[in-house]
PDB file of C-alpha atoms in Angstrom:
ATOM      1  CA  SER A   1     -11.112  -5.235 -20.290  1.00  0.00           C
ATOM      2  CA  GLY A   2     -11.269  -7.702 -23.119  1.00  0.00           C
ATOM      3  CA  VAL A   3     -11.817 -11.335 -22.288  1.00  0.00           C
ATOM      4  CA  LYS A   4     -10.682 -14.224 -24.429  1.00  0.00           C
ATOM      5  CA  SER A   5     -10.768 -17.929 -23.944  1.00  0.00           C
ATOM      6  CA  THR A   6      -7.651 -20.037 -24.439  1.00  0.00           C
ATOM      7  CA  LEU A   7      -6.997 -23.751 -24.208  1.00  0.00           C
ATOM      8  CA  ALA A   8      -4.615 -24.444 -21.346  1.00  0.00           C
ATOM      9  CA  ALA A   9      -2.581 -27.578 -20.647  1.00  0.00           C
ATOM     10  CA  GLY A  10      -4.680 -30.716 -20.445  1.00  0.00           C
ATOM     11  CA  GLY A  11      -7.442 -29.204 -22.596  1.00  0.00           C
ATOM     12  CA  ILE A  12      -8.818 -27.084 -19.765  1.00  0.00           C
ATOM     13  CA  ARG A  13     -10.319 -23.820 -20.902  1.00  0.00           C
ATOM     14  CA  ALA A  14      -8.940 -20.740 -19.149  1.00  0.00           C
ATOM     15  CA  TRP A  15     -10.139 -17.171 -19.288  1.00  0.00           C
ATOM     16  CA  VAL A  16      -7.534 -14.527 -19.918  1.00  0.00           C
ATOM     17  CA  PHE A  17      -8.402 -10.929 -19.109  1.00  0.00           C
ATOM     18  CA  GLN A  18      -6.752  -8.338 -21.305  1.00  0.00           C
ATOM     19  CA  SER A  19      -6.760  -4.663 -20.505  1.00  0.00           C
ATOM     20  CA  SER A  20      -8.038  -2.224 -23.079  1.00  0.00           C
ATOM     21  CA  PRO A  21      -6.489   1.082 -24.147  1.00  0.00           C
ATOM     22  CA  LYS A  22      -9.506   2.830 -22.571  1.00  0.00           C
ATOM     23  CA  GLY A  23      -8.902   1.042 -19.259  1.00  0.00           C
ATOM     24  CA  ASP A  24      -5.144   1.674 -19.376  1.00  0.00           C
ATOM     25  CA  LYS A  25      -5.767   5.389 -19.949  1.00  0.00           C
ATOM     26  CA  TYR A  26      -8.152   5.642 -16.985  1.00  0.00           C
ATOM     27  CA  GLU A  27      -5.755   3.704 -14.726  1.00  0.00           C
ATOM     28  CA  ALA A  28      -2.928   6.131 -15.616  1.00  0.00           C
ATOM     29  CA  PHE A  29      -5.242   9.092 -14.904  1.00  0.00           C
ATOM     30  CA  VAL A  30      -6.283   7.660 -11.507  1.00  0.00           C
ATOM     31  CA  MET A  31      -2.649   6.988 -10.625  1.00  0.00           C
ATOM     32  CA  ASP A  32      -1.679  10.590 -11.472  1.00  0.00           C
ATOM     33  CA  VAL A  33      -4.517  11.936  -9.307  1.00  0.00           C
ATOM     34  CA  LEU A  34      -3.585   9.613  -6.421  1.00  0.00           C
ATOM     35  CA  LYS A  35       0.058  10.713  -6.645  1.00  0.00           C
ATOM     36  CA  SER A  36      -1.005  14.361  -6.522  1.00  0.00           C
ATOM     37  CA  GLU A  37      -3.386  13.733  -3.572  1.00  0.00           C
ATOM     38  CA  ILE A  38      -0.600  11.972  -1.640  1.00  0.00           C
ATOM     39  CA  GLU A  39       1.934  14.726  -2.381  1.00  0.00           C
ATOM     40  CA  LYS A  40      -0.553  17.388  -1.189  1.00  0.00           C
ATOM     41  CA  GLY A  41      -1.161  15.453   2.045  1.00  0.00           C
ATOM     42  CA  LYS A  42      -4.824  14.782   1.224  1.00  0.00           C
ATOM     43  CA  LEU A  43      -4.448  11.021   1.652  1.00  0.00           C
ATOM     44  CA  PRO A  44      -2.946   9.252   4.692  1.00  0.00           C
ATOM     45  CA  PHE A  45       0.113   7.857   2.918  1.00  0.00           C
ATOM     46  CA  PRO A  46       3.520   9.262   3.940  1.00  0.00           C
ATOM     47  CA  VAL A  47       5.473  10.908   1.130  1.00  0.00           C
ATOM     48  CA  GLY A  48       8.843   9.220   0.723  1.00  0.00           C
ATOM     49  CA  GLN A  49       7.599   5.901   2.103  1.00  0.00           C
ATOM     50  CA  THR A  50       4.803   5.278  -0.402  1.00  0.00           C
ATOM     51  CA  THR A  51       5.022   3.715  -3.842  1.00  0.00           C
ATOM     52  CA  LEU A  52       2.321   3.579  -6.499  1.00  0.00           C
ATOM     53  CA  THR A  53       2.673   0.775  -9.021  1.00  0.00           C
ATOM     54  CA  PRO A  54       0.447   0.260 -12.074  1.00  0.00           C
ATOM     55  CA  LYS A  55      -0.606  -3.276 -12.971  1.00  0.00           C
ATOM     56  CA  LYS A  56       1.099  -4.698  -9.881  1.00  0.00           C
ATOM     57  CA  LYS A  57       1.205  -8.478  -9.688  1.00  0.00           C
ATOM     58  CA  TYR A  58       1.113 -10.244  -6.346  1.00  0.00           C
ATOM     59  CA  ARG A  59       1.584 -13.911  -5.551  1.00  0.00           C
ATOM     60  CA  ALA A  60      -1.624 -14.956  -3.842  1.00  0.00           C
ATOM     61  CA  ARG A  61      -1.584 -17.268  -0.865  1.00  0.00           C
ATOM     62  CA  SER A  62      -2.928 -19.929  -3.247  1.00  0.00           C
ATOM     63  CA  GLY A  63       0.191 -19.603  -5.398  1.00  0.00           C
ATOM     64  CA  ASN A  64      -1.572 -17.876  -8.303  1.00  0.00           C
ATOM     65  CA  ASP A  65      -0.594 -14.448  -9.585  1.00  0.00           C
ATOM     66  CA  ILE A  66      -3.171 -11.681  -9.136  1.00  0.00           C
ATOM     67  CA  GLU A  67      -2.903  -8.331 -10.906  1.00  0.00           C
ATOM     68  CA  VAL A  68      -4.406  -5.098  -9.616  1.00  0.00           C
ATOM     69  CA  ASP A  69      -4.837  -1.865 -11.559  1.00  0.00           C
ATOM     70  CA  VAL A  70      -2.822   0.226  -9.083  1.00  0.00           C
ATOM     71  CA  ALA A  71      -1.099  -0.798  -5.854  1.00  0.00           C
ATOM     72  CA  ILE A  72      -0.312   1.663  -3.085  1.00  0.00           C
ATOM     73  CA  GLU A  73       2.375   0.285  -0.776  1.00  0.00           C
ATOM     74  CA  VAL A  74       3.806   1.930   2.330  1.00  0.00           C
ATOM     75  CA  PHE A  75       7.248   0.856   3.547  1.00  0.00           C
ATOM     76  CA  ARG A  76       9.107   1.343   6.824  1.00  0.00           C
ATOM     77  CA  GLU A  77      12.874   1.403   6.894  1.00  0.00           C
ATOM     78  CA  PRO A  78      14.783  -0.892   6.732  1.00  0.00           C
ATOM     79  CA  THR A  79      12.222  -3.470   5.540  1.00  0.00           C
ATOM     80  CA  LYS A  80      11.848  -4.378   1.915  1.00  0.00           C
ATOM     81  CA  LYS A  81       8.280  -5.651   2.318  1.00  0.00           C
ATOM     82  CA  PRO A  82       5.373  -3.218   2.535  1.00  0.00           C
ATOM     83  CA  PHE A  83       3.664  -2.988   5.905  1.00  0.00           C
ATOM     84  CA  LEU A  84       0.512  -1.481   4.346  1.00  0.00           C
ATOM     85  CA  ILE A  85      -1.035  -2.482   1.016  1.00  0.00           C
ATOM     86  CA  THR A  86      -3.979  -0.732  -0.613  1.00  0.00           C
ATOM     87  CA  LEU A  87      -5.427  -2.175  -3.811  1.00  0.00           C
ATOM     88  CA  VAL A  88      -6.994   0.216  -6.314  1.00  0.00           C
ATOM     89  CA  GLU A  89      -9.330  -0.931  -9.058  1.00  0.00           C
ATOM     90  CA  CYS A  90     -10.296   1.509 -11.825  1.00  0.00           C
ATOM     91  CA  LYS A  91     -13.662   1.213 -13.585  1.00  0.00           C
ATOM     92  CA  ASP A  92     -14.217   3.473 -16.598  1.00  0.00           C
ATOM     93  CA  TYR A  93     -17.769   2.283 -17.198  1.00  0.00           C
ATOM     94  CA  ALA A  94     -20.740   3.937 -18.873  1.00  0.00           C
ATOM     95  CA  LYS A  95     -23.110   2.267 -16.377  1.00  0.00           C
ATOM     96  CA  PRO A  96     -23.005   2.337 -12.550  1.00  0.00           C
ATOM     97  CA  ILE A  97     -20.843  -0.333 -10.911  1.00  0.00           C
ATOM     98  CA  ASP A  98     -22.563  -3.294  -9.291  1.00  0.00           C
ATOM     99  CA  THR A  99     -21.950  -5.219  -6.064  1.00  0.00           C
ATOM    100  CA  MET A 100     -19.957  -7.841  -7.954  1.00  0.00           C
ATOM    101  CA  ARG A 101     -17.086  -5.321  -8.288  1.00  0.00           C
ATOM    102  CA  ILE A 102     -17.034  -4.961  -4.477  1.00  0.00           C
ATOM    103  CA  GLY A 103     -16.907  -8.740  -4.054  1.00  0.00           C
ATOM    104  CA  ASP A 104     -14.140  -9.069  -6.649  1.00  0.00           C
ATOM    105  CA  LEU A 105     -11.954  -6.517  -4.881  1.00  0.00           C
ATOM    106  CA  TYR A 106     -12.672  -7.952  -1.438  1.00  0.00           C
ATOM    107  CA  ASN A 107     -11.619 -11.402  -2.694  1.00  0.00           C
ATOM    108  CA  LYS A 108      -8.383  -9.990  -4.140  1.00  0.00           C
ATOM    109  CA  MET A 109      -7.656  -8.274  -0.826  1.00  0.00           C
ATOM    110  CA  GLY A 110      -8.062 -11.555   1.027  1.00  0.00           C
ATOM    111  CA  LEU A 111      -5.984 -13.598  -1.401  1.00  0.00           C
ATOM    112  CA  ILE A 112      -3.134 -11.080  -1.338  1.00  0.00           C
ATOM    113  CA  GLY A 113      -3.391 -10.032   2.302  1.00  0.00           C
ATOM    114  CA  ALA A 114      -4.065  -6.373   1.466  1.00  0.00           C
ATOM    115  CA  HIS A 115      -5.295  -4.011   4.163  1.00  0.00           C
ATOM    116  CA  LYS A 116      -7.556  -1.707   2.146  1.00  0.00           C
ATOM    117  CA  GLY A 117      -9.267  -1.446  -1.219  1.00  0.00           C
ATOM    118  CA  ILE A 118     -10.568   1.486  -3.250  1.00  0.00           C
ATOM    119  CA  ILE A 119     -12.614   1.457  -6.429  1.00  0.00           C
ATOM    120  CA  PHE A 120     -12.410   4.486  -8.704  1.00  0.00           C
ATOM    121  CA  THR A 121     -15.267   4.843 -11.151  1.00  0.00           C
ATOM    122  CA  THR A 122     -16.414   7.289 -13.811  1.00  0.00           C
ATOM    123  CA  SER A 123     -20.023   6.359 -13.127  1.00  0.00           C
ATOM    124  CA  GLY A 124     -22.111   6.003 -10.011  1.00  0.00           C
ATOM    125  CA  CYS A 125     -23.118   2.908  -8.090  1.00  0.00           C
ATOM    126  CA  GLN A 126     -26.105   0.601  -8.350  1.00  0.00           C
ATOM    127  CA  SER A 127     -28.397   0.146  -5.386  1.00  0.00           C
ATOM    128  CA  GLY A 128     -26.717  -1.638  -2.479  1.00  0.00           C
ATOM    129  CA  VAL A 129     -23.127  -0.968  -3.582  1.00  0.00           C
ATOM    130  CA  ILE A 130     -22.457   1.734  -0.975  1.00  0.00           C
ATOM    131  CA  ARG A 131     -23.759  -0.463   1.858  1.00  0.00           C
ATOM    132  CA  GLU A 132     -21.674  -3.426   0.708  1.00  0.00           C
ATOM    133  CA  ALA A 133     -18.544  -1.295   0.293  1.00  0.00           C
ATOM    134  CA  GLU A 134     -18.960   0.081   3.817  1.00  0.00           C
ATOM    135  CA  PHE A 135     -19.352  -3.438   5.217  1.00  0.00           C
ATOM    136  CA  TYR A 136     -16.148  -4.657   3.562  1.00  0.00           C
ATOM    137  CA  ASN A 137     -14.158  -1.473   4.280  1.00  0.00           C
ATOM    138  CA  ILE A 138     -13.779  -0.685   0.590  1.00  0.00           C
ATOM    139  CA  GLY A 139     -13.638   2.933  -0.495  1.00  0.00           C
ATOM    140  CA  ILE A 140     -15.475   4.194  -3.555  1.00  0.00           C
ATOM    141  CA  ALA A 141     -14.412   7.339  -5.377  1.00  0.00           C
ATOM    142  CA  ARG A 142     -15.991   8.934  -8.406  1.00  0.00           C
ATOM    143  CA  LEU A 143     -13.412  10.503 -10.714  1.00  0.00           C
ATOM    144  CA  ASN A 144     -13.979  11.714 -14.249  1.00  0.00           C
ATOM    145  CA  TYR A 145     -11.512  13.149 -16.722  1.00  0.00           C
ATOM    146  CA  GLY A 146     -11.105  16.844 -16.020  1.00  0.00           C
ATOM    147  CA  ASP A 147     -11.799  16.499 -12.285  1.00  0.00           C
ATOM    148  CA  ASP A 148      -9.123  17.989 -10.045  1.00  0.00           C
ATOM    149  CA  GLU A 149      -9.840  15.601  -7.205  1.00  0.00           C
ATOM    150  CA  PRO A 150     -12.021  12.565  -6.586  1.00  0.00           C
ATOM    151  CA  LEU A 151     -15.400  12.611  -4.871  1.00  0.00           C
ATOM    152  CA  TYR A 152     -15.157   9.956  -2.171  1.00  0.00           C
ATOM    153  CA  GLU A 153     -18.564   8.301  -1.833  1.00  0.00           C
ATOM    154  CA  VAL A 154     -17.343   5.746   0.724  1.00  0.00           C
ATOM    155  CA  GLU A 155     -14.212   6.626   2.667  1.00  0.00           C
ATOM    156  CA  ARG A 156     -14.295   4.033   5.418  1.00  0.00           C
ATOM    157  CA  SER A 157     -16.617   1.724   7.237  1.00  0.00           C
ATOM    158  CA  THR A 158     -19.089   3.293   9.629  1.00  0.00           C
ATOM    159  CA  THR A 159     -18.129   0.661  12.195  1.00  0.00           C
ATOM    160  CA  SER A 160     -14.630   0.153  13.507  1.00  0.00           C
ATOM    161  CA  ALA A 161     -14.981  -3.580  14.083  1.00  0.00           C
ATOM    162  CA  ARG A 162     -17.250  -6.471  13.330  1.00  0.00           C
ATOM    163  CA  ILE A 163     -18.135  -8.692  16.264  1.00  0.00           C
ATOM    164  CA  TYR A 164     -19.071 -12.312  15.689  1.00  0.00           C
ATOM    165  CA  ILE A 165     -20.828 -14.186  18.446  1.00  0.00           C
ATOM    166  CA  GLU A 166     -21.168 -17.939  18.391  1.00  0.00           C
ATOM    167  CA  VAL A 167     -24.357 -19.275  19.924  1.00  0.00           C
TER     168      VAL A 167
END
């Protein structure tokens, strides 16, 4: 993604993230693979109740708009609001992704109220990324052009719940 600085109202500098043609191409590829995986029953999203939306914008609880590369939403009749939201971020990077990408997605999930997050990447992961993704229940899948299906490096957390004890 390209980043440019603009002067917002009141002279406050704001950062605007712009997607690149390379990123757009990878996002479309990931979305096609996800659609195929869902249709084949390889992912736990019911056909006919699931929508995939590229560059989906959500209104965060803070009031700001947040865009995700691909949104997977599952609906139950007759509701118009999704009862399950999975955020997908696509990283077509030459270098392995770092833990900051996990934190970014986890923050988006919290601001939107999403249930799950998955990062698709063309490269591997730096040290500590797998452990952090497992802790935050974020999936990681490696998918390169030409691959028929993704290699899921982290599918789910190894623990079903986190217990916090106050002392």
